[in-house]
Tab-separated table of C-alpha atoms and ligand atoms in Angstrom:
chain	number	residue	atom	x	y	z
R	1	UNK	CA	116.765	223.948	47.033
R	2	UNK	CA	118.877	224.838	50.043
R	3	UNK	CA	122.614	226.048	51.099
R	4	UNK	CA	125.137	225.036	53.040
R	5	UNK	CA	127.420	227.542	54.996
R	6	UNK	CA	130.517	226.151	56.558
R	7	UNK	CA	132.590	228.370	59.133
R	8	UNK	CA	136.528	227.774	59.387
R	9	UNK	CA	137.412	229.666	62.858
R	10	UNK	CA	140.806	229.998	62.382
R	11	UNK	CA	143.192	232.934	61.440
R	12	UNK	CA	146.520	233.321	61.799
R	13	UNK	CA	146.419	236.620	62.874
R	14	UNK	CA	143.183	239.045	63.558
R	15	UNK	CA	143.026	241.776	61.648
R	16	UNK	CA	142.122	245.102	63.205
R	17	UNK	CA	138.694	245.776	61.915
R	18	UNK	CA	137.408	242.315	62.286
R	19	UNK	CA	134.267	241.064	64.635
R	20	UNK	CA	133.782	237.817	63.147
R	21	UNK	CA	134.364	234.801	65.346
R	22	UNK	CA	138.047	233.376	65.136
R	23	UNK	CA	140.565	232.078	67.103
R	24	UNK	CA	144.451	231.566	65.904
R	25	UNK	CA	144.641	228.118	67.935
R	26	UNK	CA	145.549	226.649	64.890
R	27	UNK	CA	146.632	223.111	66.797
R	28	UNK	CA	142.613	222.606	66.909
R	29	UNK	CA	142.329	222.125	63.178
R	30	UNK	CA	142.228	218.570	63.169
R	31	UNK	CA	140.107	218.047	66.163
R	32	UNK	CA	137.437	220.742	64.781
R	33	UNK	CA	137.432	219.194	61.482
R	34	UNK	CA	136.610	216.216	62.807
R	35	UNK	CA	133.967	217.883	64.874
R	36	UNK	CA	132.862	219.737	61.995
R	37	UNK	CA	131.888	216.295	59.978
R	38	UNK	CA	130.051	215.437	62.812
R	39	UNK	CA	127.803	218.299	63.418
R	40	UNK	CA	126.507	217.740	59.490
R	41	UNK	CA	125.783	214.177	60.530
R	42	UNK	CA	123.969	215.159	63.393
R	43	UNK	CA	122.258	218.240	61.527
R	44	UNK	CA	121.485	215.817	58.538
R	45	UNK	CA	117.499	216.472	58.419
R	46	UNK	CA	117.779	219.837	59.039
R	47	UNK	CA	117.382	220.496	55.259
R	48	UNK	CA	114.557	218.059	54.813
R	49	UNK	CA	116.545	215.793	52.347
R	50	UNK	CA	116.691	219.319	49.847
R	51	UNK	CA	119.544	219.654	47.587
R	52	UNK	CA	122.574	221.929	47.985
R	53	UNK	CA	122.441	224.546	45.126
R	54	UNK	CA	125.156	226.199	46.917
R	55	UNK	CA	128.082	225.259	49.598
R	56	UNK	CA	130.174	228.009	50.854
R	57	UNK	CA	133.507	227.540	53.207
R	58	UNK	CA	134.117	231.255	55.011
R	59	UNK	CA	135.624	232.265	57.868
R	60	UNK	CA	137.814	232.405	59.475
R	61	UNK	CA	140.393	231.520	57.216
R	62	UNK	CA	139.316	228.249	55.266
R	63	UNK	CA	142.353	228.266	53.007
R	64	UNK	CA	144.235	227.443	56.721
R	65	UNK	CA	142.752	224.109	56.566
R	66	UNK	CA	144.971	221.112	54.494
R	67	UNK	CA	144.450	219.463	51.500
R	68	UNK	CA	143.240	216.327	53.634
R	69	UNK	CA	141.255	218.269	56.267
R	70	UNK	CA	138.995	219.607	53.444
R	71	UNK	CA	138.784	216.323	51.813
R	72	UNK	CA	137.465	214.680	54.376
R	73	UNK	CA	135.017	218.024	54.955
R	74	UNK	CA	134.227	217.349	51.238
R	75	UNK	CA	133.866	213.534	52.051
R	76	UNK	CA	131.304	214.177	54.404
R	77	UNK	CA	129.194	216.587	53.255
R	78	UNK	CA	128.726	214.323	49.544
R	79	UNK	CA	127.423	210.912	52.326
R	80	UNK	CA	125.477	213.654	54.414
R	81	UNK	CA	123.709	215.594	51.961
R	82	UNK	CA	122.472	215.571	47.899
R	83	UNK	CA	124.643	217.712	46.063
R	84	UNK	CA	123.641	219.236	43.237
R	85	UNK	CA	126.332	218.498	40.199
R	86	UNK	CA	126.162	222.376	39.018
R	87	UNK	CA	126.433	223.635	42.645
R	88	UNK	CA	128.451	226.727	43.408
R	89	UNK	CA	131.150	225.630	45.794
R	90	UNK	CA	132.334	229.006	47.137
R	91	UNK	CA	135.923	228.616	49.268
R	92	UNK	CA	136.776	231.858	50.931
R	93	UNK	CA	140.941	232.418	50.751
R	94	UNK	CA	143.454	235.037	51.846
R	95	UNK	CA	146.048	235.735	49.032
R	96	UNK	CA	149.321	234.852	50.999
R	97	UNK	CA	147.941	231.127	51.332
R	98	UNK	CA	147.972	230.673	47.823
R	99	UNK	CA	151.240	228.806	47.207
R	100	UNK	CA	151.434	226.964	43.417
R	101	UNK	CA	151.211	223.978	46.082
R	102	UNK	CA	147.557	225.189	47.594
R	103	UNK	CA	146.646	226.246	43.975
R	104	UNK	CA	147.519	222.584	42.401
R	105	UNK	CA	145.481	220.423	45.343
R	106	UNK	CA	142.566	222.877	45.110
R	107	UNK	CA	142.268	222.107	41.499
R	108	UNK	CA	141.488	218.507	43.277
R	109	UNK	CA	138.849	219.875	45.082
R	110	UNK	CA	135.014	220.572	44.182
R	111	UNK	CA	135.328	224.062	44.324
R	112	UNK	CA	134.723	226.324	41.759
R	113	UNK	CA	134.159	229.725	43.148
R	114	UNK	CA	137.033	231.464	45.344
R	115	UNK	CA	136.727	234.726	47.259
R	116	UNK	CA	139.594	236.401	48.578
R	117	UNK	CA	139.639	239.769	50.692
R	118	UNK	CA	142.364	242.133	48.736
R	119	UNK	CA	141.215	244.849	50.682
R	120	UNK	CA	143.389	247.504	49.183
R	121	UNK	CA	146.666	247.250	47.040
R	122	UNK	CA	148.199	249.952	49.603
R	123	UNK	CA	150.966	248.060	51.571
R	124	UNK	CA	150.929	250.925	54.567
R	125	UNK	CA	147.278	250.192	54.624
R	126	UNK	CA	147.143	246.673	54.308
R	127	UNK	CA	149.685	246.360	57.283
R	128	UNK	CA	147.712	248.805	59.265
R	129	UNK	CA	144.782	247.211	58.635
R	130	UNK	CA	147.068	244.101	60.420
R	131	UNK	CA	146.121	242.200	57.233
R	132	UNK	CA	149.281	239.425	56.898
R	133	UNK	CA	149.276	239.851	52.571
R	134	UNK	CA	150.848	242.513	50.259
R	135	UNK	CA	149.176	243.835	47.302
R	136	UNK	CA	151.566	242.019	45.249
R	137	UNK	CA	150.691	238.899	46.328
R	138	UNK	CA	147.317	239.140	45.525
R	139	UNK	CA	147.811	239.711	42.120
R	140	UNK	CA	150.457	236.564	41.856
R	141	UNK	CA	147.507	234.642	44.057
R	142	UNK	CA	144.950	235.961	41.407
R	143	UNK	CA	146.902	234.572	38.702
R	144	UNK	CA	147.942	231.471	40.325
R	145	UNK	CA	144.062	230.783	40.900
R	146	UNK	CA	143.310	231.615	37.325
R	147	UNK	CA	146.210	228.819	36.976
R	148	UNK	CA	144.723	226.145	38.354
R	149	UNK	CA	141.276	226.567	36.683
R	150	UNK	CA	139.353	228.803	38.924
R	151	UNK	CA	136.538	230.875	36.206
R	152	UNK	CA	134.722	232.228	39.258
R	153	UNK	CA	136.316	234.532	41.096
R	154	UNK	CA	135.329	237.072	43.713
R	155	UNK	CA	137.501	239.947	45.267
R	156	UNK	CA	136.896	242.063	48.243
R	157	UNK	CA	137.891	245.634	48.611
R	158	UNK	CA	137.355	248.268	51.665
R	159	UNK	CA	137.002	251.945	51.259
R	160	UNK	CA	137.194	254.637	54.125
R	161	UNK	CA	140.630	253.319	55.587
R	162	UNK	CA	142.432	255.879	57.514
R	163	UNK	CA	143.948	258.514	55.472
R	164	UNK	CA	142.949	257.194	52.010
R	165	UNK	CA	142.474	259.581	49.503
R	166	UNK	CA	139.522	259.564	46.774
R	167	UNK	CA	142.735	258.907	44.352
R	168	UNK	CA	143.956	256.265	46.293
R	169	UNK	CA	140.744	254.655	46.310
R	170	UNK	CA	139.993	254.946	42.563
R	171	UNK	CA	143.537	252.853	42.136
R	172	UNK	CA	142.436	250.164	44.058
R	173	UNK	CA	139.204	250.079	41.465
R	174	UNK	CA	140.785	250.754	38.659
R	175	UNK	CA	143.588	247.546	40.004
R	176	UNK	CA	140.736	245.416	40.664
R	177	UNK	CA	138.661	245.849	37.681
R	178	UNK	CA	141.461	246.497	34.985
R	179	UNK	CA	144.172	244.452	36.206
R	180	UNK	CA	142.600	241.319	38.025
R	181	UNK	CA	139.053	241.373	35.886
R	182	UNK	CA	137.370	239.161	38.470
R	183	UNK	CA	134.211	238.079	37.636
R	184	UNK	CA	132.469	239.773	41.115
R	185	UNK	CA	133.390	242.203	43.296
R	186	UNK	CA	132.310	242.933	46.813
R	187	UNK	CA	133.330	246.583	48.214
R	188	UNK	CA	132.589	247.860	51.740
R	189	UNK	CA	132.863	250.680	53.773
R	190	UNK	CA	134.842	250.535	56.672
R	191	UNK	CA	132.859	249.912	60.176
R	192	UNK	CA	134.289	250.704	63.197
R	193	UNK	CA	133.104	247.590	65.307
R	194	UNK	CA	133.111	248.253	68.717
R	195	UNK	CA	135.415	246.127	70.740
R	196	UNK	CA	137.709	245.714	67.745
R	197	UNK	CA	141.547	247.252	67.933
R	198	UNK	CA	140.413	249.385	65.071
R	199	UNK	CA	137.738	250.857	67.726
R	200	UNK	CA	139.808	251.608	70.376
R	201	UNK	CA	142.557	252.959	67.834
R	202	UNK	CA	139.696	255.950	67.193
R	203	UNK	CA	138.951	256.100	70.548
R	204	UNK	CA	142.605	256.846	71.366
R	205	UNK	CA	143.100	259.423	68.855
R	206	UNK	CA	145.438	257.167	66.910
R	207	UNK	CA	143.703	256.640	63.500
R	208	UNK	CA	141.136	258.969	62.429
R	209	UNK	CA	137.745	257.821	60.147
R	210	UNK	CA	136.544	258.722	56.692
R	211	UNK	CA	133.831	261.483	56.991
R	212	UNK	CA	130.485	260.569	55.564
R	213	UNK	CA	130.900	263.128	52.610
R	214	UNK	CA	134.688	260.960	51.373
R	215	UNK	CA	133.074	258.059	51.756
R	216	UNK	CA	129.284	258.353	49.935
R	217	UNK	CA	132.320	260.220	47.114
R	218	UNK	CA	133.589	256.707	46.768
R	219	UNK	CA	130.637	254.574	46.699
R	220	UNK	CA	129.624	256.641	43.617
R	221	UNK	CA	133.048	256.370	42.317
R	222	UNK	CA	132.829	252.835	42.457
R	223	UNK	CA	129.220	252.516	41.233
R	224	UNK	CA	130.611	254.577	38.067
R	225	UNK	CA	133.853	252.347	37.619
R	226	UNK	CA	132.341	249.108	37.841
R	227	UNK	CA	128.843	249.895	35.041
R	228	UNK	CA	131.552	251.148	33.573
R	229	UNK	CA	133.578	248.144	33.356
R	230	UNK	CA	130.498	246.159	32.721
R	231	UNK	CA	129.261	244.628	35.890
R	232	UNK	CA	125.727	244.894	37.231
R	233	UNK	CA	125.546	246.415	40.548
R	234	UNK	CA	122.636	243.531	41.975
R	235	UNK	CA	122.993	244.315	45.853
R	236	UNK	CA	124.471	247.006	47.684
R	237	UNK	CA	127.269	246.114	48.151
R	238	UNK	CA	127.929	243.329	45.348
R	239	UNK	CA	128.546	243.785	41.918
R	240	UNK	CA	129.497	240.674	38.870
R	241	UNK	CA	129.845	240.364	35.276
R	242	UNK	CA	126.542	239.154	33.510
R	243	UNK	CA	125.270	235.638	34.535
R	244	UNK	CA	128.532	235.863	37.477
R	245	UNK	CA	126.077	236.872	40.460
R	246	UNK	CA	126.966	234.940	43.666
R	247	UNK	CA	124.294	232.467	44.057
R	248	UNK	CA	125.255	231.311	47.421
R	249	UNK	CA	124.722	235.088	48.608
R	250	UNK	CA	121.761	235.545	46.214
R	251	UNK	CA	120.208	232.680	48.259
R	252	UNK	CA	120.191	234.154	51.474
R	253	UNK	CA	118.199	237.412	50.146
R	254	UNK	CA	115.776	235.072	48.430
R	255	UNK	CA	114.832	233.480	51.556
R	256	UNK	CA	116.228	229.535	50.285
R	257	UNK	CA	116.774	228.059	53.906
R	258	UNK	CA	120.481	227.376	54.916
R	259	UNK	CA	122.467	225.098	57.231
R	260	UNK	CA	125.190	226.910	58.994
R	261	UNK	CA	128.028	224.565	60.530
R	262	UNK	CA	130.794	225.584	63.113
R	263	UNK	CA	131.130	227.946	66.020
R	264	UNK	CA	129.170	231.334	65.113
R	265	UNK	CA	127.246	229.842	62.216
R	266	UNK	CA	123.509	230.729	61.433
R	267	UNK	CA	120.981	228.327	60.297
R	268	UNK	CA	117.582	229.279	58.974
R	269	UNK	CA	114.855	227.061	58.411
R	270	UNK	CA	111.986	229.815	56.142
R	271	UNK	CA	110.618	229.901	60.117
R	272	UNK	CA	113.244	229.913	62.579
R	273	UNK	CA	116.936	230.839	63.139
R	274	UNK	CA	119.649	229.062	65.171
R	275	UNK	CA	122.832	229.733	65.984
R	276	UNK	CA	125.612	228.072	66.863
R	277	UNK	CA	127.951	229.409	69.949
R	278	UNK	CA	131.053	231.349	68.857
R	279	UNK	CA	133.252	228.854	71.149
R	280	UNK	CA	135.801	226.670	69.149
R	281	UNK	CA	136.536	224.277	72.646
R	282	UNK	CA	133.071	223.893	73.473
R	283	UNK	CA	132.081	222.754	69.894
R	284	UNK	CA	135.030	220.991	69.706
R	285	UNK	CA	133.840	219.259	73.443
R	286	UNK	CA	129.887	219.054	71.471
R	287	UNK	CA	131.114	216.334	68.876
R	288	UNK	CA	128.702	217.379	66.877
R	289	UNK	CA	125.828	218.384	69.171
R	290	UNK	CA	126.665	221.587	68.643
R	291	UNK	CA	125.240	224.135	71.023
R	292	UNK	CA	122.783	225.953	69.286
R	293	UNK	CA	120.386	228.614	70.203
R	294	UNK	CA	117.062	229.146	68.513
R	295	UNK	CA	114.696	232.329	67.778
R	296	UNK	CA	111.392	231.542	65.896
R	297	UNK	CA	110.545	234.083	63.463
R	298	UNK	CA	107.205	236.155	64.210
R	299	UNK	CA	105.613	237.911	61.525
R	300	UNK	CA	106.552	241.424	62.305
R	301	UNK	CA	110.470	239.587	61.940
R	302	UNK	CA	109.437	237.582	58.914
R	303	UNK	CA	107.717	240.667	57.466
R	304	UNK	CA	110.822	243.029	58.646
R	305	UNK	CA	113.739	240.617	56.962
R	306	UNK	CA	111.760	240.591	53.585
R	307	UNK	CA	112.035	244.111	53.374
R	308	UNK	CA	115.857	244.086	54.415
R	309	UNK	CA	116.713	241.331	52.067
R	310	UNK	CA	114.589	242.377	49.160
R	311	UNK	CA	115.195	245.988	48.997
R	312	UNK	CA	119.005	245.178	49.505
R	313	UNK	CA	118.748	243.668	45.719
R	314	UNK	CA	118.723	245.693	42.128
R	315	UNK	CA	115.694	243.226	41.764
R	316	UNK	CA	113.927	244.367	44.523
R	317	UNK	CA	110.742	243.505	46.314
R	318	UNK	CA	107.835	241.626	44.523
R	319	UNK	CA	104.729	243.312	45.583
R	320	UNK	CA	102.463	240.128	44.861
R	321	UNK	CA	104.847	237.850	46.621
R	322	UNK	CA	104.596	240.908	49.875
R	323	UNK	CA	100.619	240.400	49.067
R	324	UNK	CA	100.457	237.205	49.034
R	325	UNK	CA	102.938	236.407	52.070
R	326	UNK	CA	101.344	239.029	54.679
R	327	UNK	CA	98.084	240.226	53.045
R	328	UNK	CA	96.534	242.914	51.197
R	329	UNK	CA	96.317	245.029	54.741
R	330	UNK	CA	99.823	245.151	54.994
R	331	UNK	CA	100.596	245.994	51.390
R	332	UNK	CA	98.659	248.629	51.535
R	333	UNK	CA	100.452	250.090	54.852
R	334	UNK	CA	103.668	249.250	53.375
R	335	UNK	CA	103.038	251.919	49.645
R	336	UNK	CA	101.625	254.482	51.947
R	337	UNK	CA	105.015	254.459	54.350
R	338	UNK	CA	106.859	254.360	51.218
R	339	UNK	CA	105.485	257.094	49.088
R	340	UNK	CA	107.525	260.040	50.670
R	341	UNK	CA	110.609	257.873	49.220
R	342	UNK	CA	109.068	257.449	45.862
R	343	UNK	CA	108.060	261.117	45.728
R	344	UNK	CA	111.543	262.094	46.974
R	345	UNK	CA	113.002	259.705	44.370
R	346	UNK	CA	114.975	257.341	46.734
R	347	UNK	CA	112.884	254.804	45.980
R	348	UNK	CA	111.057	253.386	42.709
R	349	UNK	CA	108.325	251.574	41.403
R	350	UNK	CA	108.577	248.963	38.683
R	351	UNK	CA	104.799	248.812	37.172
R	352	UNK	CA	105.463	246.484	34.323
R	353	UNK	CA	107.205	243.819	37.123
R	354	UNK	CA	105.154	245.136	39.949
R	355	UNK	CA	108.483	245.588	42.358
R	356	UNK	CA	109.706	248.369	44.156
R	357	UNK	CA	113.639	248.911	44.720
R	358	UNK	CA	116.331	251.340	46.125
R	359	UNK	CA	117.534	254.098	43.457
R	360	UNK	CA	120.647	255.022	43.178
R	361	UNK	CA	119.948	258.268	45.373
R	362	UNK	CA	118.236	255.925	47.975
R	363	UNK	CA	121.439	253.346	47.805
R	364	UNK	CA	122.682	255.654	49.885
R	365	UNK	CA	120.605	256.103	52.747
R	366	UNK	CA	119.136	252.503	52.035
R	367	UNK	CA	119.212	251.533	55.972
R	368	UNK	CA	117.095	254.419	57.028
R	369	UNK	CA	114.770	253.868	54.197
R	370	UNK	CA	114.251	250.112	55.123
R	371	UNK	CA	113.334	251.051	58.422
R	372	UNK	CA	110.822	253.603	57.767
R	373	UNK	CA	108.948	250.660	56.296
R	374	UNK	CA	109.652	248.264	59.233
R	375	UNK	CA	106.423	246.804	61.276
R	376	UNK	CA	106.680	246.725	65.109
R	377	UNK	CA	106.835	243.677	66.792
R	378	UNK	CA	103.461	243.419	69.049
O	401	SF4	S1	139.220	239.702	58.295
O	401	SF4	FE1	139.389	237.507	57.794
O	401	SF4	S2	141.578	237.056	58.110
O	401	SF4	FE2	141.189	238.983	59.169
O	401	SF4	S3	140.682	238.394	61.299
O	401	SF4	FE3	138.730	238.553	60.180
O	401	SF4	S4	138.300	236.508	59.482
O	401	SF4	FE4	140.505	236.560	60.034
């Protein structure tokens, strides 16, 4: 069992808040999707011959590819890798891409999951935010993917823009959920990257952020909305309908080793990362030998990332799979770290399953939690 991540660097514009890696030389489609096919040739045994349970395009902008440029990306990874017929095929779109004509030739394509970044159905925001859609056309994009066959559909929201009100932000739930009924939802606060125009726009004076208080106000606000609406909140920062949980995402916390393809993309093997470099000319140049760094996971790491990733989930961490992966001694450290949280509440123990997880106090302070229970590197 094993994913497949696929990064599309291209955007036609960069949004304010973003610090992923893009570029909007969008005359370098063709040559990078070429590139792109090559890299999974090259990378073909990274996976050990496993099948793909999961496949996701993001980005970038992947719906700024063409019909024939994913076909062929489509082409190659069926002769590359074995596909799993009930894989999730995840393609990551922004709303003003979907024309009826993008909606008709991706209902010729393998995928079956699309996420698209909504963000907020506040024009003045979305525009601020540099974001090239309008609410409206997210909701004619919605329906035009429900068109063309799309079941599984996930929509992004942010909360803690400049200036937005807890009203404001319970319309964009109350949109999302009531209006557009996607089957998973993915909200998250605003960060302040450094480096990004959103930074320096603070810096400056010019936009002012959310104070903590406003925005823990709407992560309970939207924890509320969406049990309310039926969806199980299963990660942080993720909620879905029952049996609509994103598997490609679900994967990653689970530990399922992943190939990563394209400029910025991650690859883990269950004992080492690599990387590729976030440079679209030089992977372009590569032809497939993609320059990729490499860090091998030690055991304080290993140990470190089981905690992030488990705790992350409503399912939480097995404490015989934490036995049995780093030993009794460890265990043992790890309850006695974490019994101020369980006697404070934030976290809880799960005796019948034997797993420990985040409550919905300690959702909100999960990061400092998880690293109260980190082990130093030696
Ligand atoms: S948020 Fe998406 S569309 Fe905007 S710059 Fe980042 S990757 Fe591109």
């Amino acid at each position: 069992m094993a994913g497949l991540y696929i990064h599309i660097p291209f955007c036609q514009k960069r949004c304010i808040y973003c610090d992923f890696y893009s570029t909007v030389a969008l005359s370098k489609r063709a040559a990078y999707t070429q590139a792109l096919c090559r890299e999974m040739e090259a990378r073909a045994e990274y996976l050990h011959g496993e099948t793909l349970e999961t496949v996701y395009f993001g980005g970038g902008t992947p719906s700024l590819l063409s019909h024939d440029q994913l076909s062929d990306i489509f082409q190659a990874i069926s002769s590359v890798f074995s596909l799993s017929p009930d894989a999730e095929i995840t393609l990551e779109v922004n709303p003003d891409d979907v024309t009826d004509t993008f909606a008709l030739q991706l209902a010729q394509l393998p995928v079956n999951r699309v996420s698209m970044g909504i963000q907020t159905f506040n024009d003045h925001l979305l525009s601020l935010l540099g974001r090239r859609h309008t609410a409206i056309q997210a909701v004619e994009a919605v329906s035009r993917l429900r068109q063309c066959g799309i079941r599984n559909l996930s929509l992004d929201l942010i909360y803690g823009l400049p200036g937005q009100s807890l009203g404001a932000w319970e319309n964009d739930i109350t949109q999302v959920l009531q209006r557009l009924h996607p089957e998973h939802l993915s909200a998250y606060a605003l960060i302040y990257e450094e480096g990004t125009r959103l930074w320096q726009l603070r810096q400056q004076g010019q936009v002012t952020e959310a104070d903590e208080e406003l925005s823990l106000e709407m992560y309970s606000l939207l924890m509320d909305k969406a049990k309310e609406a039926g969806y199980e909140h299963y990660e942080i920062s993720n909620f879905a309908l029952p049996g609509w949980r994103s598997r490609h995402n679900s994967s990653y916390w689970a530990d399922i080793p992943y190939l990563g393809c394209g400029p910025s993309a991650h690859s883990y093997d269950g004992r080492s990362r690599q990387w590729n470099k976030a440079n679209l000319n030089a992977y372009i140049a590569a032809d497939g030998n993609a320059v990729s760094e490499r860090e091998e996971l030690t055991p304080a790491i290993r140990h470190n990332e089981m905690l992030l990733k488990r705790l992350r989930t409503s399912d939480g961490l097995s404490m015989p799979l934490f036995s049995s992966t780093f030993g009794q001694t460890l265990a043992e450290r790890f309850l006695k770290l974490a019994r101020p949280h369980f006697e404070k509440g934030t976290l809880l123990y799960d005796e019948a399953q034997q797993k420990v997880h985040l409550s919905r106090s300690g959702l909100f302070i999960s990061d400092s939690i998880i690293s109260d229970l980190f082990l130093e590197d030696s």
